[in-house]
mmCIF file of C-alpha atoms in Angstrom:
data_model
loop_
_atom_site.group_PDB
_atom_site.id
_atom_site.type_symbol
_atom_site.label_atom_id
_atom_site.label_comp_id
_atom_site.label_asym_id
_atom_site.label_seq_id
_atom_site.Cartn_x
_atom_site.Cartn_y
_atom_site.Cartn_z
ATOM 1 C CA MET A 434 53.758 26.373 9.197
ATOM 2 C CA THR A 435 50.796 28.422 10.709
ATOM 3 C CA VAL A 436 48.454 26.687 12.920
ATOM 4 C CA THR A 437 44.681 26.958 12.373
ATOM 5 C CA THR A 438 41.385 25.477 13.341
ATOM 6 C CA PRO A 439 41.399 22.639 11.093
ATOM 7 C CA ARG A 440 38.560 23.272 8.759
ATOM 8 C CA ILE A 441 37.951 20.301 6.627
ATOM 9 C CA ARG A 442 37.777 20.849 3.277
ATOM 10 C CA LEU A 443 35.654 18.180 1.511
ATOM 11 C CA THR A 444 35.797 17.224 -2.339
ATOM 12 C CA PRO A 445 32.970 17.400 -3.777
ATOM 13 C CA GLU A 446 32.199 13.877 -3.776
ATOM 14 C CA GLN A 447 33.012 13.819 -0.089
ATOM 15 C CA ARG A 448 30.310 16.555 0.423
ATOM 16 C CA ARG A 449 27.928 14.722 -1.357
ATOM 17 C CA GLU A 450 28.483 11.857 0.621
ATOM 18 C CA GLN A 451 28.322 13.811 3.928
ATOM 19 C CA LEU A 452 25.195 15.353 2.931
ATOM 20 C CA LEU A 453 23.302 11.929 1.906
ATOM 21 C CA ASP A 454 24.483 10.673 5.417
ATOM 22 C CA LEU A 455 22.804 13.338 7.226
ATOM 23 C CA GLY A 456 19.923 13.218 5.101
ATOM 24 C CA VAL A 457 19.651 9.389 5.915
ATOM 25 C CA GLN A 458 20.318 9.898 9.486
ATOM 26 C CA MET A 459 17.383 12.796 9.786
ATOM 27 C CA LEU A 460 15.228 10.583 7.685
ATOM 28 C CA ALA A 461 15.386 7.992 9.866
ATOM 29 C CA THR A 462 12.990 9.867 12.815
ATOM 30 C CA ARG A 463 11.468 12.415 10.389
ATOM 31 C CA SER A 464 9.210 12.127 7.189
ATOM 32 C CA LEU A 465 10.208 13.070 3.971
ATOM 33 C CA GLU A 466 8.156 16.406 4.440
ATOM 34 C CA GLU A 467 9.764 17.038 7.927
ATOM 35 C CA LEU A 468 13.286 16.584 6.380
ATOM 36 C CA SER A 469 14.490 20.448 6.799
ATOM 37 C CA ILE A 470 16.903 21.528 3.911
ATOM 38 C CA ASP A 471 18.029 24.484 6.476
ATOM 39 C CA ARG A 472 18.663 22.347 9.052
ATOM 40 C CA LEU A 473 20.349 19.707 7.107
ATOM 41 C CA ALA A 474 22.765 22.515 5.342
ATOM 42 C CA GLU A 475 23.405 24.009 8.798
ATOM 43 C CA ALA A 476 24.417 20.591 10.083
ATOM 44 C CA ALA A 477 26.819 20.184 7.327
ATOM 45 C CA GLY A 478 28.048 23.871 7.386
ATOM 46 C CA ILE A 479 27.056 25.318 4.165
ATOM 47 C CA SER A 480 24.566 27.209 2.554
ATOM 48 C CA ARG A 481 21.239 25.693 1.442
ATOM 49 C CA GLY A 482 22.265 27.095 -2.116
ATOM 50 C CA LEU A 483 25.292 24.829 -2.283
ATOM 51 C CA LEU A 484 23.088 21.854 -0.998
ATOM 52 C CA TYR A 485 20.986 22.682 -4.295
ATOM 53 C CA HIS A 486 24.018 22.597 -6.255
ATOM 54 C CA TYR A 487 25.467 18.999 -5.311
ATOM 55 C CA PHE A 488 21.861 17.668 -6.126
ATOM 56 C CA GLY A 489 20.112 19.809 -8.609
ATOM 57 C CA GLY A 490 17.552 21.180 -6.373
ATOM 58 C CA LYS A 491 15.270 19.790 -3.531
ATOM 59 C CA GLN A 492 13.418 17.176 -5.283
ATOM 60 C CA GLY A 493 16.936 16.108 -6.171
ATOM 61 C CA PHE A 494 18.023 15.955 -2.792
ATOM 62 C CA TYR A 495 15.133 13.916 -1.627
ATOM 63 C CA GLU A 496 15.486 11.411 -4.498
ATOM 64 C CA ALA A 497 19.279 10.819 -3.656
ATOM 65 C CA VAL A 498 18.446 10.651 0.182
ATOM 66 C CA VAL A 499 15.990 8.015 -0.416
ATOM 67 C CA GLN A 500 17.763 6.079 -2.982
ATOM 68 C CA ARG A 501 20.687 5.942 -0.252
ATOM 69 C CA ALA A 502 18.196 4.729 2.287
ATOM 70 C CA ALA A 503 17.046 2.093 -0.050
ATOM 71 C CA ASP A 504 20.494 0.913 -0.809
ATOM 72 C CA ASP A 505 21.140 0.736 3.001
ATOM 73 C CA LEU A 506 18.060 -1.514 3.155
ATOM 74 C CA TYR A 507 19.031 -3.815 0.421
ATOM 75 C CA ALA A 508 22.427 -4.145 2.048
ATOM 76 C CA GLN A 509 21.427 -4.895 5.548
ATOM 77 C CA THR A 510 18.576 -7.415 4.483
ATOM 78 C CA GLU A 511 21.413 -9.364 2.524
ATOM 79 C CA PRO A 512 20.524 -12.977 3.544
ATOM 80 C CA PRO A 513 23.519 -15.180 4.981
ATOM 81 C CA ALA A 514 25.343 -17.519 2.845
ATOM 82 C CA GLU A 515 24.975 -20.200 4.738
ATOM 83 C CA GLY A 516 21.733 -22.191 6.017
ATOM 84 C CA ASP A 517 18.387 -23.630 4.247
ATOM 85 C CA GLN A 518 16.052 -21.623 2.506
ATOM 86 C CA LEU A 519 13.582 -20.864 5.355
ATOM 87 C CA GLU A 520 16.564 -19.928 7.813
ATOM 88 C CA ARG A 521 18.069 -17.359 5.348
ATOM 89 C CA LEU A 522 14.530 -16.106 4.505
ATOM 90 C CA LEU A 523 14.144 -15.631 8.710
ATOM 91 C CA ALA A 524 17.492 -13.863 8.731
ATOM 92 C CA SER A 525 16.798 -11.647 5.917
ATOM 93 C CA MET A 526 13.404 -10.827 7.406
ATOM 94 C CA ALA A 527 14.878 -9.881 10.946
ATOM 95 C CA ALA A 528 17.139 -7.499 9.438
ATOM 96 C CA TYR A 529 14.274 -6.087 7.370
ATOM 97 C CA VAL A 530 12.154 -5.725 10.675
ATOM 98 C CA ASP A 531 15.146 -3.794 12.438
ATOM 99 C CA TYR A 532 15.849 -1.279 9.514
ATOM 100 C CA VAL A 533 12.078 -0.132 9.698
ATOM 101 C CA ALA A 534 12.342 -0.098 13.553
ATOM 102 C CA ALA A 535 15.131 2.282 13.172
ATOM 103 C CA ASN A 536 14.120 4.148 10.456
ATOM 104 C CA ARG A 537 10.292 4.243 10.775
ATOM 105 C CA ALA A 538 9.346 7.824 9.918
ATOM 106 C CA GLY A 539 11.202 8.005 6.716
ATOM 107 C CA TYR A 540 10.074 4.746 5.689
ATOM 108 C CA SER A 541 6.520 5.377 6.225
ATOM 109 C CA SER A 542 7.023 8.501 4.249
ATOM 110 C CA LEU A 543 8.289 6.994 1.451
ATOM 111 C CA VAL A 544 5.683 3.968 1.296
ATOM 112 C CA ARG A 545 3.115 6.966 1.325
ATOM 113 C CA ALA A 546 4.938 8.785 -1.227
ATOM 114 C CA ALA A 547 5.637 6.064 -3.618
ATOM 115 C CA ALA A 548 2.002 4.581 -3.374
ATOM 116 C CA GLY A 549 0.601 8.347 -3.729
ATOM 117 C CA GLY A 550 1.928 8.989 -7.152
ATOM 118 C CA ASN A 551 5.276 10.528 -6.447
ATOM 119 C CA GLU A 552 7.045 9.048 -9.805
ATOM 120 C CA ALA A 553 10.555 9.318 -9.100
ATOM 121 C CA LEU A 554 10.044 7.801 -5.200
ATOM 122 C CA ARG A 555 7.700 5.189 -6.458
ATOM 123 C CA ALA A 556 10.695 4.060 -9.069
ATOM 124 C CA ILE A 557 13.138 3.748 -6.475
ATOM 125 C CA TYR A 558 10.531 1.956 -4.245
ATOM 126 C CA ASP A 559 9.797 -0.377 -7.052
ATOM 127 C CA THR A 560 13.108 -0.843 -8.126
ATOM 128 C CA THR A 561 14.119 -1.593 -4.747
ATOM 129 C CA PHE A 562 11.629 -4.295 -3.559
ATOM 130 C CA ALA A 563 12.103 -5.652 -7.383
ATOM 131 C CA ALA A 564 15.560 -6.389 -6.370
ATOM 132 C CA LEU A 565 14.674 -7.718 -2.864
ATOM 133 C CA ALA A 566 11.927 -10.214 -4.664
ATOM 134 C CA GLU A 567 14.775 -11.022 -7.057
ATOM 135 C CA ARG A 568 16.963 -12.932 -4.236
ATOM 136 C CA PHE A 569 14.254 -15.582 -4.071
ATOM 137 C CA PHE A 570 14.951 -16.570 -7.372
ATOM 138 C CA ALA A 571 18.615 -15.605 -7.948
ATOM 139 C CA GLU A 572 19.576 -17.503 -4.427
ATOM 140 C CA ASP A 573 17.350 -20.501 -5.094
ATOM 141 C CA PRO A 574 18.540 -21.765 -8.268
ATOM 142 C CA ALA A 575 17.463 -25.130 -7.350
ATOM 143 C CA GLY A 576 13.820 -23.920 -6.792
ATOM 144 C CA GLU A 577 13.454 -25.698 -3.529
ATOM 145 C CA LEU A 578 11.877 -23.186 -1.970
ATOM 146 C CA LEU A 579 10.308 -21.007 -4.928
ATOM 147 C CA PRO A 580 10.470 -22.116 -8.631
ATOM 148 C CA ASP A 581 10.701 -18.946 -10.584
ATOM 149 C CA THR A 582 7.178 -18.914 -12.442
ATOM 150 C CA PRO A 583 5.118 -15.732 -12.973
ATOM 151 C CA ALA A 584 2.581 -17.217 -10.075
ATOM 152 C CA ASN A 585 5.316 -17.132 -7.774
ATOM 153 C CA ARG A 586 6.455 -13.875 -8.356
ATOM 154 C CA THR A 587 3.054 -12.595 -8.272
ATOM 155 C CA LEU A 588 2.891 -14.364 -4.678
ATOM 156 C CA VAL A 589 6.402 -12.795 -3.598
ATOM 157 C CA ARG A 590 5.073 -9.229 -4.248
ATOM 158 C CA ALA A 591 1.708 -9.688 -2.582
ATOM 159 C CA TRP A 592 3.704 -11.204 0.432
ATOM 160 C CA GLN A 593 6.059 -8.348 0.577
ATOM 161 C CA ALA A 594 2.762 -5.890 0.964
ATOM 162 C CA MET A 595 1.697 -8.074 3.730
ATOM 163 C CA ALA A 596 5.459 -8.060 5.008
ATOM 164 C CA GLU A 597 5.429 -4.222 4.652
ATOM 165 C CA GLU A 598 1.899 -3.744 6.302
ATOM 166 C CA LEU A 599 2.696 -5.995 9.450
ATOM 167 C CA THR A 600 6.317 -4.805 9.932
ATOM 168 C CA LEU A 601 4.771 -1.007 10.197
ATOM 169 C CA THR A 602 2.082 -1.855 12.428
ATOM 170 C CA TRP A 603 4.261 -3.759 14.777
ATOM 171 C CA CYS A 604 6.766 -1.295 14.833
ATOM 172 C CA ALA A 605 4.166 1.277 15.905
ATOM 173 C CA ASP A 606 2.691 -1.048 18.618
ATOM 174 C CA PRO A 607 5.155 -3.778 19.168
ATOM 175 C CA THR A 608 2.732 -5.200 22.318
ATOM 176 C CA VAL A 609 0.516 -6.922 19.549
ATOM 177 C CA MET A 610 2.776 -10.035 19.170
ATOM 178 C CA SER A 611 6.539 -10.742 20.442
ATOM 179 C CA ARG A 612 9.423 -10.149 17.906
ATOM 180 C CA ASP A 613 9.699 -14.025 17.486
ATOM 181 C CA GLU A 614 6.375 -14.460 16.540
ATOM 182 C CA LEU A 615 6.146 -11.779 13.897
ATOM 183 C CA LEU A 616 9.645 -13.102 12.268
ATOM 184 C CA ARG A 617 7.990 -16.359 12.372
ATOM 185 C CA VAL A 618 4.799 -14.948 10.515
ATOM 186 C CA LEU A 619 6.806 -13.129 8.123
ATOM 187 C CA ALA A 620 9.089 -15.859 7.106
ATOM 188 C CA GLY A 621 6.260 -18.708 7.448
ATOM 189 C CA SER A 622 3.510 -17.143 5.240
ATOM 190 C CA LEU A 623 5.511 -17.155 2.220
ATOM 191 C CA PRO A 624 6.171 -20.676 2.044
ATOM 192 C CA ALA A 625 2.719 -21.113 3.012
ATOM 193 C CA MET A 626 1.172 -18.983 -0.054
ATOM 194 C CA ILE A 627 3.330 -21.219 -2.366
ATOM 195 C CA GLU A 628 2.056 -24.188 -0.620
ATOM 196 C CA ILE A 629 -1.668 -23.365 -0.996
ATOM 197 C CA LEU A 630 -1.362 -22.414 -4.663
ATOM 198 C CA MET B 72 -53.783 18.021 -21.976
ATOM 199 C CA THR B 73 -51.030 18.554 -24.054
ATOM 200 C CA VAL B 74 -48.132 16.133 -24.888
ATOM 201 C CA THR B 75 -44.670 16.979 -24.326
ATOM 202 C CA THR B 76 -41.460 15.046 -24.303
ATOM 203 C CA PRO B 77 -41.341 13.497 -20.828
ATOM 204 C CA ARG B 78 -38.576 15.437 -18.906
ATOM 205 C CA ILE B 79 -38.285 13.735 -15.685
ATOM 206 C CA ARG B 80 -38.260 16.137 -12.572
ATOM 207 C CA LEU B 81 -36.142 14.491 -10.032
ATOM 208 C CA THR B 82 -36.372 15.455 -6.040
ATOM 209 C CA PRO B 83 -32.856 16.847 -4.925
ATOM 210 C CA GLU B 84 -32.437 13.505 -3.003
ATOM 211 C CA GLN B 85 -33.057 11.555 -6.455
ATOM 212 C CA ARG B 86 -30.512 13.682 -8.250
ATOM 213 C CA ARG B 87 -28.445 13.298 -5.570
ATOM 214 C CA GLU B 88 -28.739 9.505 -6.203
ATOM 215 C CA GLN B 89 -28.650 9.687 -9.728
ATOM 216 C CA LEU B 90 -25.147 11.425 -9.773
ATOM 217 C CA LEU B 91 -23.774 9.213 -7.312
ATOM 218 C CA ASP B 92 -24.839 6.053 -9.384
ATOM 219 C CA LEU B 93 -23.287 7.579 -12.634
ATOM 220 C CA GLY B 94 -19.991 8.625 -10.679
ATOM 221 C CA VAL B 95 -19.821 5.149 -9.469
ATOM 222 C CA GLN B 96 -20.258 3.861 -13.095
ATOM 223 C CA MET B 97 -17.598 6.174 -14.458
ATOM 224 C CA LEU B 98 -15.378 5.351 -11.753
ATOM 225 C CA ALA B 99 -15.069 1.561 -13.107
ATOM 226 C CA THR B 100 -13.231 2.207 -15.622
ATOM 227 C CA ARG B 101 -11.573 5.596 -15.190
ATOM 228 C CA SER B 102 -9.342 6.703 -12.308
ATOM 229 C CA LEU B 103 -10.468 9.676 -9.583
ATOM 230 C CA GLU B 104 -8.507 11.820 -11.737
ATOM 231 C CA GLU B 105 -9.838 11.151 -14.880
ATOM 232 C CA LEU B 106 -13.478 11.503 -13.433
ATOM 233 C CA SER B 107 -14.790 14.458 -15.590
ATOM 234 C CA ILE B 108 -17.240 16.532 -13.779
ATOM 235 C CA ASP B 109 -18.418 18.421 -17.108
ATOM 236 C CA ARG B 110 -19.032 14.840 -18.731
ATOM 237 C CA LEU B 111 -20.753 13.791 -15.587
ATOM 238 C CA ALA B 112 -23.117 16.653 -15.605
ATOM 239 C CA GLU B 113 -23.910 16.250 -19.157
ATOM 240 C CA ALA B 114 -24.918 12.651 -18.882
ATOM 241 C CA ALA B 115 -27.272 13.815 -16.054
ATOM 242 C CA GLY B 116 -28.324 16.575 -18.023
ATOM 243 C CA ILE B 117 -27.761 19.488 -15.557
ATOM 244 C CA SER B 118 -25.172 22.010 -15.336
ATOM 245 C CA ARG B 119 -21.628 21.721 -13.500
ATOM 246 C CA GLY B 120 -22.516 24.299 -10.944
ATOM 247 C CA LEU B 121 -25.779 22.160 -9.743
ATOM 248 C CA LEU B 122 -23.883 19.357 -9.276
ATOM 249 C CA TYR B 123 -21.524 21.218 -7.153
ATOM 250 C CA HIS B 124 -24.359 22.512 -5.378
ATOM 251 C CA TYR B 125 -25.395 18.967 -4.247
ATOM 252 C CA PHE B 126 -22.375 17.838 -3.385
ATOM 253 C CA GLY B 127 -20.458 21.143 -2.046
ATOM 254 C CA GLY B 128 -17.891 21.148 -4.795
ATOM 255 C CA LYS B 129 -15.674 18.968 -6.744
ATOM 256 C CA GLN B 130 -14.092 17.298 -3.593
ATOM 257 C CA GLY B 131 -17.210 16.636 -1.759
ATOM 258 C CA PHE B 132 -18.350 14.932 -4.967
ATOM 259 C CA TYR B 133 -15.493 12.706 -5.140
ATOM 260 C CA GLU B 134 -15.591 11.762 -1.647
ATOM 261 C CA ALA B 135 -19.533 11.131 -2.022
ATOM 262 C CA VAL B 136 -18.625 8.587 -4.994
ATOM 263 C CA VAL B 137 -15.862 7.034 -3.392
ATOM 264 C CA GLN B 138 -18.058 6.636 -0.108
ATOM 265 C CA ARG B 139 -20.899 5.150 -2.510
ATOM 266 C CA ALA B 140 -18.428 2.993 -4.198
ATOM 267 C CA ALA B 141 -17.085 1.560 -0.810
ATOM 268 C CA ASP B 142 -20.463 0.812 0.376
ATOM 269 C CA ASP B 143 -20.957 -1.109 -2.549
ATOM 270 C CA LEU B 144 -17.649 -3.360 -1.966
ATOM 271 C CA TYR B 145 -18.749 -3.754 1.245
ATOM 272 C CA ALA B 146 -22.538 -4.778 0.404
ATOM 273 C CA GLN B 147 -21.325 -7.186 -2.333
ATOM 274 C CA THR B 148 -18.734 -8.886 -0.239
ATOM 275 C CA GLU B 149 -21.106 -9.959 2.327
ATOM 276 C CA PRO B 150 -20.621 -13.589 3.458
ATOM 277 C CA PRO B 151 -23.406 -16.170 2.891
ATOM 278 C CA ALA B 152 -24.892 -17.084 6.064
ATOM 279 C CA GLU B 153 -24.241 -20.538 5.783
ATOM 280 C CA GLY B 154 -21.130 -22.587 5.628
ATOM 281 C CA ASP B 155 -17.872 -23.178 7.333
ATOM 282 C CA GLN B 156 -15.779 -20.080 8.094
ATOM 283 C CA LEU B 157 -13.225 -21.069 5.067
ATOM 284 C CA GLU B 158 -16.109 -21.482 2.789
ATOM 285 C CA ARG B 159 -17.799 -18.175 3.950
ATOM 286 C CA LEU B 160 -14.460 -16.522 3.719
ATOM 287 C CA LEU B 161 -13.744 -17.929 0.035
ATOM 288 C CA ALA B 162 -17.098 -16.847 -1.065
ATOM 289 C CA SER B 163 -16.559 -13.170 0.269
ATOM 290 C CA MET B 164 -13.043 -13.008 -1.719
ATOM 291 C CA ALA B 165 -14.500 -14.215 -4.468
ATOM 292 C CA ALA B 166 -17.082 -11.267 -4.322
ATOM 293 C CA TYR B 167 -14.096 -9.109 -3.665
ATOM 294 C CA VAL B 168 -12.147 -10.188 -6.780
ATOM 295 C CA ASP B 169 -15.304 -9.638 -8.800
ATOM 296 C CA TYR B 170 -15.497 -6.293 -7.681
ATOM 297 C CA VAL B 171 -11.971 -5.122 -8.213
ATOM 298 C CA ALA B 172 -12.058 -6.856 -11.744
ATOM 299 C CA ALA B 173 -15.241 -4.621 -12.905
ATOM 300 C CA ASN B 174 -14.123 -1.452 -10.894
ATOM 301 C CA ARG B 175 -10.272 -1.623 -11.591
ATOM 302 C CA ALA B 176 -9.345 1.786 -12.335
ATOM 303 C CA GLY B 177 -11.758 3.497 -9.692
ATOM 304 C CA TYR B 178 -10.201 1.127 -7.222
ATOM 305 C CA SER B 179 -6.652 1.600 -7.873
ATOM 306 C CA SER B 180 -6.976 5.262 -7.943
ATOM 307 C CA LEU B 181 -8.752 5.100 -4.498
ATOM 308 C CA VAL B 182 -5.852 3.021 -2.905
ATOM 309 C CA ARG B 183 -3.411 5.378 -4.518
ATOM 310 C CA ALA B 184 -5.421 8.395 -3.298
ATOM 311 C CA ALA B 185 -5.712 6.936 0.325
ATOM 312 C CA ALA B 186 -2.000 5.810 0.563
ATOM 313 C CA GLY B 187 -0.963 9.228 -0.646
ATOM 314 C CA GLY B 188 -2.264 11.194 2.169
ATOM 315 C CA ASN B 189 -6.123 12.400 1.057
ATOM 316 C CA GLU B 190 -7.235 12.556 4.347
ATOM 317 C CA ALA B 191 -10.741 12.293 3.432
ATOM 318 C CA LEU B 192 -10.323 9.396 1.048
ATOM 319 C CA ARG B 193 -7.892 7.614 3.512
ATOM 320 C CA ALA B 194 -10.743 7.890 6.151
ATOM 321 C CA ILE B 195 -12.903 5.931 3.876
ATOM 322 C CA TYR B 196 -10.486 3.750 2.631
ATOM 323 C CA ASP B 197 -9.778 2.856 6.528
ATOM 324 C CA THR B 198 -13.364 2.712 7.547
ATOM 325 C CA THR B 199 -14.189 0.410 5.001
ATOM 326 C CA PHE B 200 -11.273 -2.193 5.697
ATOM 327 C CA ALA B 201 -11.663 -2.023 9.145
ATOM 328 C CA ALA B 202 -15.650 -2.719 8.460
ATOM 329 C CA LEU B 203 -14.467 -5.844 6.279
ATOM 330 C CA ALA B 204 -12.275 -6.880 8.931
ATOM 331 C CA GLU B 205 -14.663 -6.566 11.684
ATOM 332 C CA ARG B 206 -16.724 -9.253 9.663
ATOM 333 C CA PHE B 207 -14.388 -11.850 10.889
ATOM 334 C CA PHE B 208 -14.434 -10.985 14.258
ATOM 335 C CA ALA B 209 -18.328 -10.427 14.595
ATOM 336 C CA GLU B 210 -19.402 -13.489 12.406
ATOM 337 C CA ASP B 211 -17.105 -15.973 14.255
ATOM 338 C CA PRO B 212 -18.105 -15.508 17.672
ATOM 339 C CA ALA B 213 -17.125 -18.918 18.727
ATOM 340 C CA GLY B 214 -13.608 -17.847 17.517
ATOM 341 C CA GLU B 215 -13.054 -20.984 15.918
ATOM 342 C CA LEU B 216 -11.348 -19.522 12.948
ATOM 343 C CA LEU B 217 -9.979 -16.371 14.520
ATOM 344 C CA PRO B 218 -9.888 -15.562 18.390
ATOM 345 C CA ASP B 219 -10.301 -11.982 18.619
ATOM 346 C CA THR B 220 -7.003 -10.575 19.872
ATOM 347 C CA PRO B 221 -4.756 -7.552 18.851
ATOM 348 C CA ALA B 222 -2.273 -10.279 17.293
ATOM 349 C CA ASN B 223 -5.182 -11.498 15.267
ATOM 350 C CA ARG B 224 -6.692 -8.086 14.340
ATOM 351 C CA THR B 225 -2.769 -6.743 13.322
ATOM 352 C CA LEU B 226 -2.566 -10.249 10.982
ATOM 353 C CA VAL B 227 -6.239 -9.355 9.140
ATOM 354 C CA ARG B 228 -4.813 -6.070 8.402
ATOM 355 C CA ALA B 229 -1.698 -7.422 7.050
ATOM 356 C CA TRP B 230 -3.595 -10.033 5.099
ATOM 357 C CA GLN B 231 -5.659 -7.528 3.551
ATOM 358 C CA ALA B 232 -2.895 -5.667 2.352
ATOM 359 C CA MET B 233 -1.311 -8.738 0.550
ATOM 360 C CA ALA B 234 -4.945 -9.560 -0.923
ATOM 361 C CA GLU B 235 -5.203 -6.206 -2.450
ATOM 362 C CA GLU B 236 -2.059 -6.263 -4.007
ATOM 363 C CA LEU B 237 -2.415 -9.888 -5.071
ATOM 364 C CA THR B 238 -5.925 -9.084 -6.499
ATOM 365 C CA LEU B 239 -4.806 -5.734 -8.354
ATOM 366 C CA THR B 240 -2.092 -7.809 -9.907
ATOM 367 C CA TRP B 241 -4.043 -10.521 -11.056
ATOM 368 C CA CYS B 242 -6.654 -8.082 -12.430
ATOM 369 C CA ALA B 243 -3.849 -6.338 -14.221
ATOM 370 C CA ASP B 244 -2.691 -9.790 -15.575
ATOM 371 C CA PRO B 245 -5.312 -12.695 -15.140
ATOM 372 C CA THR B 246 -2.816 -15.352 -16.904
ATOM 373 C CA VAL B 247 -0.178 -15.627 -13.693
ATOM 374 C CA MET B 248 -2.601 -17.652 -12.242
ATOM 375 C CA SER B 249 -5.962 -19.184 -12.538
ATOM 376 C CA ARG B 250 -8.878 -17.558 -10.630
ATOM 377 C CA ASP B 251 -9.455 -20.839 -8.477
ATOM 378 C CA GLU B 252 -5.605 -20.574 -7.644
ATOM 379 C CA LEU B 253 -5.910 -16.790 -6.605
ATOM 380 C CA LEU B 254 -9.204 -17.478 -4.400
ATOM 381 C CA ARG B 255 -7.123 -20.356 -2.805
ATOM 382 C CA VAL B 256 -4.344 -18.149 -1.884
ATOM 383 C CA LEU B 257 -6.399 -15.234 -0.971
ATOM 384 C CA ALA B 258 -8.835 -17.493 1.504
ATOM 385 C CA GLY B 259 -6.257 -19.930 2.471
ATOM 386 C CA SER B 260 -3.477 -17.695 3.657
ATOM 387 C CA LEU B 261 -4.966 -16.051 6.347
ATOM 388 C CA PRO B 262 -5.941 -19.209 8.551
ATOM 389 C CA ALA B 263 -2.447 -20.123 7.638
ATOM 390 C CA MET B 264 -0.894 -16.968 9.094
ATOM 391 C CA ILE B 265 -2.710 -17.340 12.224
ATOM 392 C CA GLU B 266 -1.587 -21.115 12.237
ATOM 393 C CA ILE B 267 1.948 -19.880 12.221
ATOM 394 C CA LEU B 268 1.730 -17.113 14.778
#
């Protein structure tokens, strides 16, 4: 048996996962535009051509990375199983704020790309926020906080736009209010809007 | 004295105004992308080249039209001089809803263009919404509704994002809630957010 430097051979699936992990890591501190395929391929120890091979090109890779980041956001904001609606909403919003704070550059660029008309990224963005909104209705079967009506669905969507803007602004300058104040506004404004209606 | 078909000769300034008016009219029911320079020049009875001459090209014309539309929005949402803060806010929001309803295609495309990274349009958008936000602080010197603090300025900006999303959604499908309900949420949510903070 010969001793060699262990060069790990990854299966195609493992390689894909590795590349997505690297992409999501890089996206935390870089915008989509700044995500360098060359640097990423180098970090993974493969060629740019092989990276494209796994994802069908640059755009395919970007979409896969953004989808992975969106899945992470969804998983990390899972509300706790226990507690009243408002407490659970508060916990979920805290996780959302932490996610955006840790991934601000990539998150901002996704918002811009989705709003600016990149259809594939817009679809990922819309699907993710629709799934986040769905939690309010799926996890509140008694409709205590939020009866499932077209009006309330519209309010949740508008509240999400507010929450995103407020969180991004706060992450850019956390001196404007305390984290507790931010969370109180994020979690309290939705019930307030519903009550006004 | 000979009788001729009256072909009105416009001064350059009048011509510019005419073209801007036509552009804003067309933008009411068309997106920026759908704004046809050819159709517009034809409607004004001039050549495409002359139109470009007045505005320094296609992008210059688009920017001038969007600036005019933004000025219209600002003027039309001027709050009434009388009434308490919430009443005046409500009146201003009603004018905002009416404006968006009457100019939905162009307004949506401006939001997309600004969010998507068109720098010139983004600047017009940002300046307009900053001016709209400024009203809260300039016209409420006693700070009854809204003391002028960084936190409140951040809340106004986030509330504007909510108001825009809610208004665009409602204009696309006015059956989700009544106009009165919409206005109540728009005007009531800002004071509610401030109170939560």
